[in-house]
Short mmCIF file of C-alpha atoms in Angstrom, two decimals:
data_model
loop_
_atom_site.label_atom_id
_atom_site.label_comp_id
_atom_site.label_asym_id
_atom_site.label_seq_id
_atom_site.Cartn_x
_atom_site.Cartn_y
_atom_site.Cartn_z
CA MET A 30 0.00 0.00 0.00
CA PRO A 31 1.29 3.53 -0.71
CA GLU A 32 2.48 5.38 2.38
CA ARG A 33 -0.34 7.89 2.01
CA TYR A 34 -2.64 5.24 3.51
CA THR A 35 -0.84 5.39 6.87
CA LEU A 36 -0.61 8.44 9.09
CA THR A 37 3.07 7.82 9.75
CA GLY A 38 3.72 7.52 6.03
CA GLN A 39 2.11 10.91 5.51
CA LEU A 40 4.47 12.48 8.05
CA ARG A 41 7.52 10.82 6.45
CA ARG A 42 6.43 12.09 3.04
CA ALA A 43 5.99 15.62 4.45
CA ALA A 44 9.43 15.45 6.07
CA ARG A 45 11.01 14.51 2.73
CA SER A 46 9.07 16.95 0.56
CA ALA A 47 8.64 19.92 2.91
CA GLY A 48 11.17 19.19 5.64
CA ASP A 49 12.19 22.79 6.32
CA LYS A 50 8.68 24.24 6.15
CA PRO A 51 6.79 24.95 9.38
CA ALA A 52 4.47 22.16 10.46
CA ILE A 53 3.37 23.55 13.83
CA VAL A 54 3.48 27.20 14.87
CA HIS A 55 3.17 27.72 18.62
CA ALA A 56 3.67 30.38 21.26
CA ASP A 57 7.44 29.88 21.43
CA GLY A 58 8.21 29.49 17.74
CA ALA A 59 7.67 26.78 15.16
CA ALA A 60 8.63 23.19 14.40
CA SER A 61 9.25 22.07 10.83
CA PHE A 62 7.97 18.84 9.30
CA GLY A 63 11.48 17.46 9.46
CA GLU A 64 11.83 18.36 13.14
CA LEU A 65 8.45 16.88 13.96
CA ASP A 66 9.32 13.61 12.22
CA ALA A 67 12.74 13.44 13.91
CA LEU A 68 11.23 14.08 17.35
CA ALA A 69 8.62 11.38 16.75
CA GLY A 70 11.44 9.00 15.87
CA ARG A 71 13.30 9.70 19.11
CA TYR A 72 10.17 9.30 21.20
CA ALA A 73 9.44 6.03 19.40
CA ALA A 74 12.90 4.73 20.26
CA GLY A 75 12.44 5.68 23.90
CA LEU A 76 9.00 4.09 24.06
CA ALA A 77 10.30 0.91 22.40
CA ALA A 78 13.00 0.77 25.10
CA LEU A 79 10.17 0.76 27.67
CA GLY A 80 8.75 -2.29 25.92
CA LEU A 81 5.92 -0.60 24.03
CA GLY A 82 4.93 -2.39 20.85
CA PRO A 83 2.21 -3.17 18.30
CA GLY A 84 -1.32 -3.23 19.64
CA ASP A 85 -0.45 -1.62 23.00
CA ARG A 86 -2.84 1.09 24.08
CA VAL A 87 -1.52 4.37 25.46
CA ALA A 88 -3.70 7.00 27.16
CA THR A 89 -2.65 10.56 26.28
CA TRP A 90 -4.06 13.09 28.78
CA LEU A 91 -2.35 16.10 27.26
CA PRO A 92 -2.85 19.62 25.91
CA ASN A 93 -1.95 20.50 22.32
CA SER A 94 1.79 20.99 21.83
CA VAL A 95 4.57 20.03 19.45
CA GLU A 96 5.56 17.31 21.92
CA HIS A 97 2.01 15.93 21.98
CA TYR A 98 1.90 15.75 18.17
CA ALA A 99 5.28 14.01 18.02
CA PHE A 100 4.33 11.61 20.83
CA VAL A 101 1.18 10.46 19.03
CA TYR A 102 3.08 9.91 15.76
CA ALA A 103 5.67 7.96 17.77
CA LEU A 104 2.94 5.67 19.10
CA TRP A 105 1.64 5.13 15.59
CA ARG A 106 5.14 4.38 14.30
CA LEU A 107 5.39 1.57 16.87
CA GLY A 108 2.02 0.15 15.81
CA ALA A 109 0.50 1.22 19.13
CA ILE A 110 -2.96 2.70 19.70
CA ASN A 111 -3.51 6.22 21.00
CA VAL A 112 -6.39 6.61 23.48
CA GLY A 113 -7.29 10.29 23.72
CA VAL A 114 -8.24 11.58 27.20
CA ASN A 115 -9.68 15.07 27.55
CA THR A 116 -7.72 17.37 29.90
CA ARG A 117 -11.10 18.46 31.29
CA PHE A 118 -11.68 14.95 32.64
CA ARG A 119 -11.34 14.34 36.33
CA ALA A 120 -10.63 11.34 38.55
CA LYS A 121 -13.58 9.08 37.80
CA GLU A 122 -13.45 9.76 34.06
CA VAL A 123 -9.69 9.20 33.89
CA GLU A 124 -10.01 6.06 35.96
CA ASP A 125 -12.77 4.69 33.72
CA ILE A 126 -11.07 5.40 30.39
CA VAL A 127 -7.52 4.42 31.35
CA GLY A 128 -8.71 1.33 33.20
CA ARG A 129 -11.41 0.09 30.84
CA SER A 130 -9.33 0.71 27.70
CA GLY A 131 -6.52 -1.49 29.01
CA ALA A 132 -3.93 1.27 28.55
CA VAL A 133 -0.42 0.12 29.43
CA LEU A 134 0.99 3.66 29.59
CA LEU A 135 -0.42 7.04 30.61
CA ALA A 136 1.12 10.28 29.36
CA TYR A 137 0.20 13.51 31.15
CA GLN A 138 1.53 17.03 31.68
CA PRO A 139 1.64 18.10 35.33
CA GLY A 140 1.78 21.85 35.69
CA PHE A 141 -0.36 22.56 32.62
CA LYS A 142 -2.66 25.52 33.10
CA ASP A 143 -4.26 25.53 36.56
CA ILE A 144 -5.24 21.86 36.47
CA ASP A 145 -4.42 19.95 39.64
CA PHE A 146 -3.26 16.77 37.93
CA ALA A 147 -1.73 15.42 41.12
CA GLY A 148 -4.96 15.98 43.01
CA ILE A 149 -7.00 14.38 40.24
CA LEU A 150 -4.74 11.33 40.13
CA ALA A 151 -4.96 11.06 43.91
CA GLY A 152 -8.66 10.42 43.44
CA VAL A 153 -8.07 7.59 40.94
CA ASP A 154 -8.29 4.03 42.24
CA ALA A 155 -4.87 2.76 41.14
CA GLY A 156 -6.14 -0.79 41.56
CA ALA A 157 -8.70 -0.22 38.81
CA LEU A 158 -5.89 0.34 36.28
CA ALA A 159 -5.03 -3.32 35.87
CA SER A 160 -3.03 -2.97 32.65
CA LEU A 161 -1.16 0.25 33.44
CA LYS A 162 2.60 -0.28 33.70
CA THR A 163 4.24 3.12 33.19
CA VAL A 164 3.53 6.85 33.36
CA VAL A 165 5.27 9.41 31.13
CA ALA A 166 5.39 12.94 32.51
CA PHE A 167 5.68 15.89 30.12
CA GLY A 168 7.46 18.92 31.54
CA ALA A 169 9.79 19.07 34.52
CA ASP A 170 8.08 16.47 36.74
CA ARG A 171 10.68 14.08 38.20
CA ARG A 172 8.74 11.88 40.61
CA ASP A 173 9.83 8.25 40.71
CA GLN A 174 6.28 6.91 40.82
CA VAL A 175 2.78 8.01 39.83
CA LEU A 176 -0.24 5.82 40.60
CA GLY A 177 2.21 3.29 42.01
CA ARG A 178 3.87 2.90 38.59
CA PRO A 179 7.30 4.06 37.40
CA SER A 180 7.23 7.66 36.13
CA VAL A 181 9.48 8.48 33.17
CA PRO A 182 10.20 12.10 32.14
CA LEU A 183 9.49 12.82 28.49
CA ALA A 184 12.98 14.29 28.15
CA ASP A 185 14.42 10.83 28.82
CA LEU A 186 12.52 9.44 25.82
CA ALA A 187 13.80 12.27 23.61
CA SER A 188 17.40 11.39 24.49
CA HIS A 189 17.23 8.19 22.44
CA GLY A 190 18.43 7.82 18.88
CA ALA A 191 16.01 7.59 15.98
CA PHE A 192 13.62 4.66 15.57
CA ASP A 193 13.81 4.12 11.83
CA GLU A 194 11.32 1.27 11.57
CA ASP A 195 7.66 2.02 10.79
CA ARG A 196 5.38 -0.76 11.99
CA ALA A 197 2.18 0.88 10.76
CA THR A 198 0.16 -0.61 7.90
CA PRO A 199 -3.16 0.60 6.51
CA GLU A 200 -4.94 -2.08 8.54
CA THR A 201 -3.12 -1.35 11.83
CA PRO A 202 -5.43 -0.06 14.59
CA CYS A 203 -4.15 3.33 15.69
CA GLN A 204 -6.70 5.55 17.44
CA ILE A 205 -9.46 5.29 20.03
CA PHE A 206 -11.91 8.14 20.51
CA THR A 207 -14.43 8.10 23.33
CA THR A 208 -18.06 8.87 22.63
CA SER A 209 -19.59 11.64 24.70
CA GLY A 210 -21.32 9.27 27.12
CA THR A 211 -24.21 11.58 28.11
CA THR A 212 -26.45 8.66 29.11
CA SER A 213 -24.01 5.76 29.61
CA ARG A 214 -20.33 4.97 29.85
CA PRO A 215 -18.43 6.15 26.76
CA LYS A 216 -17.86 3.64 24.00
CA PHE A 217 -14.39 3.29 22.46
CA VAL A 218 -14.42 4.18 18.76
CA LEU A 219 -11.49 2.36 17.13
CA HIS A 220 -10.02 3.53 13.81
CA ARG A 221 -7.32 1.98 11.67
CA HIS A 222 -4.64 3.99 9.86
CA GLN A 223 -6.42 3.65 6.56
CA SER A 224 -9.70 5.32 7.57
CA LEU A 225 -7.97 8.34 9.12
CA ALA A 226 -5.27 8.60 6.44
CA ILE A 227 -7.79 8.45 3.58
CA HIS A 228 -9.73 11.29 5.21
CA ALA A 229 -6.57 13.34 5.75
CA GLU A 230 -5.55 12.76 2.13
CA ARG A 231 -8.89 13.66 0.60
CA LEU A 232 -10.01 16.58 2.80
CA PRO A 233 -7.49 19.33 1.89
CA ALA A 234 -8.51 19.53 -1.78
CA PHE A 235 -12.21 19.32 -0.93
CA TRP A 236 -11.92 22.11 1.64
CA GLY A 237 -9.43 24.18 -0.36
CA LEU A 238 -6.51 23.76 2.04
CA ASP A 239 -4.30 22.73 -0.88
CA ARG A 240 -3.95 26.40 -1.87
CA SER A 241 -0.36 27.65 -1.76
CA ASP A 242 -1.02 30.04 1.14
CA GLY A 243 -3.11 27.59 3.19
CA VAL A 244 -2.68 27.90 6.97
CA LEU A 245 -4.70 25.98 9.57
CA PHE A 246 -5.72 27.16 13.01
CA GLN A 247 -5.93 24.39 15.62
CA ALA A 248 -7.38 24.83 19.10
CA ALA A 249 -9.48 21.66 19.24
CA PRO A 250 -7.82 19.12 21.56
CA LEU A 251 -6.10 16.16 19.90
CA CYS A 252 -8.03 13.76 22.13
CA GLY A 253 -11.17 14.38 20.07
CA VAL A 254 -12.00 13.59 16.47
CA VAL A 255 -12.04 17.25 15.37
CA GLY A 256 -8.58 17.99 16.73
CA LEU A 257 -7.08 14.72 15.52
CA ASN A 258 -8.53 15.09 12.02
CA VAL A 259 -7.28 18.67 11.75
CA ALA A 260 -3.82 17.61 12.95
CA THR A 261 -3.51 14.82 10.40
CA LEU A 262 -4.93 16.73 7.45
CA GLY A 263 -2.39 19.51 8.08
CA VAL A 264 0.41 16.95 7.84
CA ALA A 265 -1.10 15.29 4.76
CA ALA A 266 -1.49 18.67 3.05
CA MET A 267 1.98 19.80 4.20
CA ARG A 268 0.48 23.04 5.48
CA PRO A 269 1.35 24.81 8.76
CA GLN A 270 -0.90 24.58 11.79
CA VAL A 271 -1.08 27.48 14.22
CA ILE A 272 -1.98 25.88 17.55
CA GLN A 273 -3.29 26.96 20.93
CA ALA A 274 -3.19 24.66 23.95
CA VAL A 275 -6.34 26.36 25.21
CA PHE A 276 -8.57 28.50 23.02
CA GLU A 277 -8.20 32.17 23.91
CA PRO A 278 -10.23 34.34 21.51
CA VAL A 279 -8.24 37.59 21.56
CA ALA A 280 -4.92 35.80 21.09
CA ALA A 281 -6.49 33.54 18.46
CA ALA A 282 -7.75 36.53 16.47
CA ASP A 283 -4.29 38.09 16.62
CA LEU A 284 -2.75 34.83 15.37
CA PHE A 285 -5.22 34.79 12.46
CA VAL A 286 -3.98 38.18 11.32
CA GLN A 287 -0.30 37.54 12.09
CA HIS A 288 -0.07 34.21 10.25
CA GLY A 289 -2.72 34.70 7.58
CA VAL A 290 -4.89 31.80 8.75
CA THR A 291 -7.12 30.53 5.96
CA HIS A 292 -8.83 27.53 7.55
CA MET A 293 -10.45 26.74 10.89
CA ILE A 294 -13.23 24.54 12.22
CA GLY A 295 -14.90 25.82 15.35
CA MET A 296 -17.99 26.26 17.44
CA ASP A 297 -20.24 29.26 16.88
CA ALA A 298 -19.13 30.76 20.20
CA MET A 299 -15.45 30.60 19.18
CA TYR A 300 -16.05 32.62 16.02
CA GLU A 301 -18.29 35.06 17.90
CA ARG A 302 -15.65 35.81 20.53
CA MET A 303 -12.90 36.23 17.93
CA LEU A 304 -14.99 38.62 15.85
CA ALA A 305 -15.82 40.64 18.95
CA SER A 306 -12.11 41.20 19.61
CA ARG A 307 -11.34 42.84 16.25
CA PRO A 308 -12.57 46.29 15.14
CA GLU A 309 -12.11 45.77 11.38
CA PRO A 310 -15.32 45.46 9.30
CA VAL A 311 -14.03 42.16 7.87
CA PRO A 312 -11.43 40.96 10.38
CA PHE A 313 -10.35 37.76 8.63
CA PRO A 314 -10.52 38.35 4.86
CA LYS A 315 -8.36 35.32 4.02
CA LEU A 316 -10.59 32.85 5.84
CA ALA A 317 -12.04 30.18 3.56
CA PRO A 318 -15.53 28.74 4.17
CA ALA A 319 -15.52 28.29 7.94
CA PRO A 320 -17.18 25.08 9.17
CA SER A 321 -19.25 26.10 12.17
CA PHE A 322 -21.08 23.92 14.65
CA GLY A 323 -23.24 24.60 17.67
CA ALA A 324 -26.98 25.19 17.55
CA ASN A 325 -28.58 23.61 14.49
CA PRO A 326 -29.40 25.84 12.72
CA PRO A 327 -27.30 28.61 14.28
CA LEU A 328 -29.13 31.22 16.29
CA ALA A 329 -30.22 34.31 14.36
CA PRO A 330 -27.91 36.76 16.21
CA TYR A 331 -24.86 34.66 15.28
CA LEU A 332 -25.93 34.42 11.65
CA LYS A 333 -26.35 38.19 11.47
CA LEU A 334 -22.98 38.77 13.12
CA ALA A 335 -21.25 36.41 10.67
CA ARG A 336 -23.00 38.03 7.72
CA ASP A 337 -22.18 41.57 8.84
CA ARG A 338 -18.50 40.81 9.58
CA GLY A 339 -17.77 38.83 6.41
CA LEU A 340 -17.40 35.41 8.05
CA PRO A 341 -18.20 32.78 5.38
CA ILE A 342 -19.78 30.05 7.54
CA CYS A 343 -21.15 26.72 6.42
CA ALA A 344 -22.43 23.75 8.40
CA VAL A 345 -20.70 20.39 8.42
CA TYR A 346 -21.43 16.86 9.57
CA GLY A 347 -19.29 14.35 11.35
CA MET A 348 -18.79 12.18 14.41
CA SER A 349 -16.07 10.03 15.92
CA GLU A 350 -17.38 7.01 14.04
CA CYS A 351 -17.05 8.52 10.54
CA CYS A 352 -14.57 11.40 11.13
CA SER A 353 -15.26 15.08 11.57
CA LEU A 354 -15.73 17.21 8.46
CA PHE A 355 -17.32 14.14 6.87
CA ALA A 356 -19.63 16.35 4.80
CA PHE A 357 -19.89 20.08 4.01
CA GLN A 358 -22.83 22.22 3.03
CA PRO A 359 -21.79 24.00 -0.20
CA MET A 360 -21.30 27.75 0.02
CA SER A 361 -23.34 28.05 -3.18
CA LEU A 362 -26.53 27.24 -1.25
CA PRO A 363 -28.77 29.96 0.19
CA GLU A 364 -27.78 30.76 3.75
CA ALA A 365 -30.83 29.05 5.27
CA ASP A 366 -29.82 25.77 3.59
CA ARG A 367 -26.06 25.85 4.09
CA VAL A 368 -26.11 26.54 7.84
CA ILE A 369 -28.04 23.34 8.66
CA GLY A 370 -25.93 20.28 9.49
CA GLY A 371 -25.20 17.76 6.75
CA GLY A 372 -24.01 18.41 3.22
CA LYS A 373 -22.04 16.73 0.48
CA PRO A 374 -19.70 13.92 1.63
CA VAL A 375 -15.99 14.60 1.25
CA HIS A 376 -15.10 11.16 -0.11
CA PRO A 377 -16.57 10.15 -3.52
CA GLU A 378 -16.99 6.50 -2.48
CA THR A 379 -19.36 7.42 0.33
CA GLU A 380 -22.95 6.20 0.22
CA VAL A 381 -25.64 7.92 2.25
CA ARG A 382 -29.23 6.85 2.65
CA VAL A 383 -32.15 7.70 4.92
CA VAL A 384 -34.39 4.90 6.16
CA ASP A 385 -37.63 4.57 8.06
CA PRO A 386 -36.50 3.79 11.64
CA GLU A 387 -39.32 1.28 12.12
CA THR A 388 -39.53 -0.55 8.78
CA GLY A 389 -36.01 -0.02 7.41
CA ALA A 390 -37.47 1.14 4.08
CA ILE A 391 -35.28 3.57 2.14
CA LEU A 392 -36.97 6.97 2.03
CA ALA A 393 -37.21 9.44 -0.82
CA ALA A 394 -35.62 12.89 -0.80
CA GLY A 395 -37.28 15.15 1.74
CA GLU A 396 -38.63 12.34 3.91
CA ALA A 397 -37.13 12.28 7.41
CA GLY A 398 -35.65 9.13 8.91
CA GLU A 399 -32.37 7.71 10.20
CA ILE A 400 -29.20 8.68 8.32
CA GLN A 401 -27.09 5.64 7.42
CA LEU A 402 -23.58 5.70 5.94
CA LYS A 403 -21.16 3.49 4.09
CA ALA A 404 -17.72 5.11 3.69
CA PRO A 405 -13.99 4.35 3.71
CA THR A 406 -13.61 6.67 6.73
CA LEU A 407 -15.81 4.63 9.09
CA LEU A 408 -14.61 3.15 12.35
CA ALA A 409 -13.27 -0.39 12.43
CA GLU A 410 -15.30 -1.30 15.51
CA TYR A 411 -16.29 -0.31 19.00
CA ALA A 412 -13.25 -1.65 20.82
CA ASP A 413 -13.95 -4.47 23.27
CA ASN A 414 -17.68 -4.26 22.54
CA PRO A 415 -18.70 -6.67 19.77
CA GLU A 416 -22.37 -6.33 20.68
CA ALA A 417 -22.31 -2.58 20.09
CA THR A 418 -20.36 -3.05 16.86
CA GLN A 419 -22.87 -5.55 15.53
CA ALA A 420 -25.81 -3.35 16.50
CA ALA A 421 -24.23 -0.32 14.78
CA PHE A 422 -24.13 -1.89 11.31
CA THR A 423 -26.91 -3.11 9.04
CA GLY A 424 -26.75 -6.45 7.29
CA ASP A 425 -25.61 -4.75 4.08
CA GLY A 426 -22.80 -2.83 5.77
CA PHE A 427 -24.29 0.60 6.45
CA PHE A 428 -23.50 2.36 9.72
CA ARG A 429 -26.52 3.40 11.76
CA THR A 430 -25.73 6.96 12.82
CA GLY A 431 -28.68 7.40 15.17
CA ASP A 432 -29.26 10.78 13.52
CA LEU A 433 -32.50 12.08 12.05
CA GLY A 434 -32.26 13.69 8.63
CA HIS A 435 -33.34 13.60 5.02
CA MET A 436 -31.79 13.39 1.59
CA ARG A 437 -31.83 16.17 -0.96
CA ALA A 438 -32.49 15.57 -4.63
CA ASP A 439 -28.84 16.37 -5.47
CA GLY A 440 -27.52 13.52 -3.30
CA SER A 441 -26.49 15.69 -0.34
CA PHE A 442 -28.22 15.26 2.99
CA VAL A 443 -29.53 17.31 5.90
CA TYR A 444 -29.00 16.52 9.58
CA LEU A 445 -31.90 17.52 11.81
CA ALA A 446 -31.40 16.01 15.27
CA ARG A 447 -30.35 12.91 17.19
CA MET A 448 -32.94 10.14 16.86
CA GLY A 449 -33.02 9.87 20.66
CA ASP A 450 -34.04 13.53 20.81
CA VAL A 451 -36.86 13.14 18.27
CA LEU A 452 -40.33 13.41 19.77
CA ARG A 453 -43.24 11.08 19.05
CA LEU A 454 -46.33 13.20 19.58
CA ALA A 455 -49.88 12.09 18.68
CA GLY A 456 -48.30 9.21 16.78
CA PHE A 457 -46.11 11.49 14.62
CA LEU A 458 -42.30 11.67 14.61
CA THR A 459 -41.61 15.33 15.40
CA ASN A 460 -38.34 17.19 15.13
CA PRO A 461 -37.91 19.26 18.32
CA MET A 462 -36.19 21.93 16.24
CA ASP A 463 -39.58 22.86 14.72
CA ILE A 464 -40.82 23.86 18.17
CA GLU A 465 -37.52 25.36 19.31
CA LYS A 466 -37.36 27.71 16.31
CA GLU A 467 -40.79 29.11 17.12
CA LEU A 468 -39.88 29.67 20.74
CA GLU A 469 -36.58 31.35 19.80
CA ALA A 470 -38.52 33.89 17.73
CA ASP A 471 -39.88 35.27 21.01
CA PRO A 472 -37.85 38.40 21.94
CA ALA A 473 -37.31 37.13 25.49
CA ILE A 474 -35.97 33.71 24.49
CA GLN A 475 -32.36 33.20 23.45
CA GLU A 476 -32.30 29.41 23.09
CA ALA A 477 -34.79 26.58 23.55
CA GLN A 478 -34.54 22.85 24.18
CA VAL A 479 -37.65 20.71 23.80
CA VAL A 480 -38.07 17.21 25.24
CA GLN A 481 -40.88 14.71 25.41
CA THR A 482 -42.80 13.88 28.57
CA ARG A 483 -46.00 12.05 29.39
CA ILE A 484 -49.15 13.44 30.99
CA GLY A 485 -51.60 10.65 31.68
CA ALA A 486 -51.90 8.69 28.44
CA ARG A 487 -50.61 11.53 26.23
CA ASP A 488 -47.06 12.32 25.13
CA ARG A 489 -46.47 16.05 25.22
CA ALA A 490 -43.66 18.47 24.38
CA PHE A 491 -42.02 20.32 27.28
CA ALA A 492 -39.74 23.29 26.65
CA PHE A 493 -36.84 24.74 28.62
CA VAL A 494 -35.43 28.11 27.57
CA LEU A 495 -32.57 30.48 28.22
CA LEU A 496 -33.57 34.14 28.27
CA THR A 497 -32.08 37.08 26.38
CA GLY A 498 -32.71 39.66 29.10
CA ALA A 499 -33.80 42.03 26.34
CA ALA A 500 -37.51 41.62 27.08
CA PRO A 501 -39.64 40.27 29.93
CA PHE A 502 -40.45 36.59 29.69
CA ASP A 503 -44.11 35.67 29.37
CA GLU A 504 -44.87 31.96 29.22
CA ALA A 505 -48.44 32.55 28.04
CA ARG A 506 -47.17 34.66 25.14
CA ALA A 507 -44.66 31.98 24.12
CA LEU A 508 -47.34 29.28 24.23
CA ALA A 509 -49.76 31.45 22.28
CA ARG A 510 -47.19 31.89 19.52
CA CYS A 511 -46.78 28.12 19.27
CA LYS A 512 -50.56 27.60 19.21
CA ALA A 513 -50.91 30.08 16.38
CA ARG A 514 -48.10 28.66 14.22
CA LEU A 515 -47.80 24.94 14.99
CA ALA A 516 -49.99 21.87 14.91
CA ASP A 517 -51.77 21.50 18.24
CA TYR A 518 -49.87 18.33 19.19
CA LYS A 519 -46.56 20.24 18.92
CA VAL A 520 -47.53 22.94 21.40
CA PRO A 521 -45.51 22.50 24.64
CA VAL A 522 -47.35 21.87 27.86
CA ARG A 523 -44.92 24.24 29.62
CA VAL A 524 -42.13 26.70 28.77
CA VAL A 525 -39.75 26.92 31.73
CA PRO A 526 -36.76 29.31 31.91
CA LEU A 527 -33.40 28.07 33.23
CA ASP A 528 -30.15 29.82 34.06
CA ALA A 529 -28.25 27.19 32.04
CA PHE A 530 -28.87 23.86 30.36
CA PRO A 531 -27.25 20.75 31.83
CA VAL A 532 -24.36 19.88 29.52
CA THR A 533 -21.59 17.39 28.91
CA MET A 534 -18.23 18.87 27.88
CA SER A 535 -16.83 16.65 25.16
CA ALA A 536 -13.59 17.15 23.27
CA ASN A 537 -15.47 18.49 20.26
CA ALA A 538 -18.54 20.27 21.54
CA VAL A 539 -20.79 21.12 24.44
CA LYS A 540 -23.73 18.71 24.37
CA VAL A 541 -27.02 19.32 26.17
CA ARG A 542 -28.04 16.40 28.37
CA LYS A 543 -31.58 15.78 27.15
CA THR A 544 -31.99 12.92 29.62
CA ASP A 545 -31.55 15.38 32.50
CA LEU A 546 -34.07 17.76 30.92
CA ARG A 547 -36.62 14.96 30.59
CA ARG A 548 -36.15 14.10 34.25
CA MET A 549 -36.53 17.78 35.20
CA ALA A 550 -39.74 18.02 33.18
CA GLU A 551 -41.15 14.96 34.91
CA ASP A 552 -40.28 16.40 38.33
CA ILE A 553 -41.95 19.74 37.54
CA LEU A 554 -45.13 18.07 36.32
CA ALA A 555 -45.22 15.70 39.29
CA LYS A 556 -44.96 18.62 41.75
CA GLU A 557 -47.66 20.56 39.92
CA SER A 558 -49.92 17.51 39.93
CA ALA A 559 -49.39 17.01 43.67
CA ALA A 560 -50.02 20.67 44.50
#
């Protein structure tokens, strides 16, 4: 197989073809492709000396840095599997992921930011980490043991000579992402080199990063699919990445101008905060279509801000199982159509269909059902969970996304909501976004989340809202608007304001915990019934 079908092969090719060009630009300078490849080789030699080899799993609980990039490529060069751990995670989450994944090594960076890594690790049950043998400490930490295991400074690994062998093949497992786990323990999404390398190879031309002045901005953590995909596509495209260990909007906006950033993927709030920090009418004129994710569709104030400040946003689609930036909405579409999740798949061999969730029948364009995918960028399996893997795929090889959407006549698709968030009211499948949009048109309501609850024998919609503060909230007025504009079965039984929605902080996004909202709705109704 050509080396472009392994992630390590892509770095070697970049080191040969663009060795002196900057690969990663950071606060203290820059590292070239050649330097990144050489550092990965030294780390690989040091890790091999510790006994690390093919198939071993390594948990990386690290912020973005040149050293983190090189460490991950070193793991891949050895044929090992990187298990990304979010730096936001605390004791129980670290214990669960490191222990349940069977990681033999944990890499972490004590002293990063204001995170009390030592305190967090003190809360981990070391006995639950049955497979863990060694800890690697980034930075100046020199303790002999961590979690009762030998602790090795990263500098000691870097002192080794180069590891010239590359044990990666296209079929070698290389990366585990964790699902967000809002209702259960996270599943382990396992990818092989080929799925990630194919995506990294194909994406730059599709997104326009192959332009001669292409520069990426990277603030998404490497533990998540967005950060990892951005990291690898930058290497495959041989384009520099300007990185931040933690997103800081004012500094990020300055870096955009200083380095001529052309490409970024980010949440709506990230773009908003960057735009707010710059006085220019069009602060980032070189920015290509900017994939934006958050509310679906984005809230009206954000759309107006992006329009007024020349930010060319489009929606995208992706998940750990199929890669981020899996599909893009074309910029040629009217704004209302291109800011809704979904789009045209990046890879030409991708097949997308929408099926009836009850009968499995393939639906025509415009009919809503479950989105199913067949693509070369799909996961290999849910690691250590054959039951989940089997349940995720149809008999003819399509991946069940669990997402509600519909096809367009041109072969692109539209993402509407998670199937688990879809309401069944009066016997009809109902997209909660239909109700949320009406509520958000009220001047007092900034954002709405609608869940399903039961009153007697009837399933009803129940809405929670965040307020704008620009107008007084009137529940009767909000309900009256819904009654006037929606079918009667869609009208919420209540509209209740909250200070904040319950959320899960994943590596890629902030996800509202609908299960908690359903429980809150049930509690409110039960108290009202008892009163």
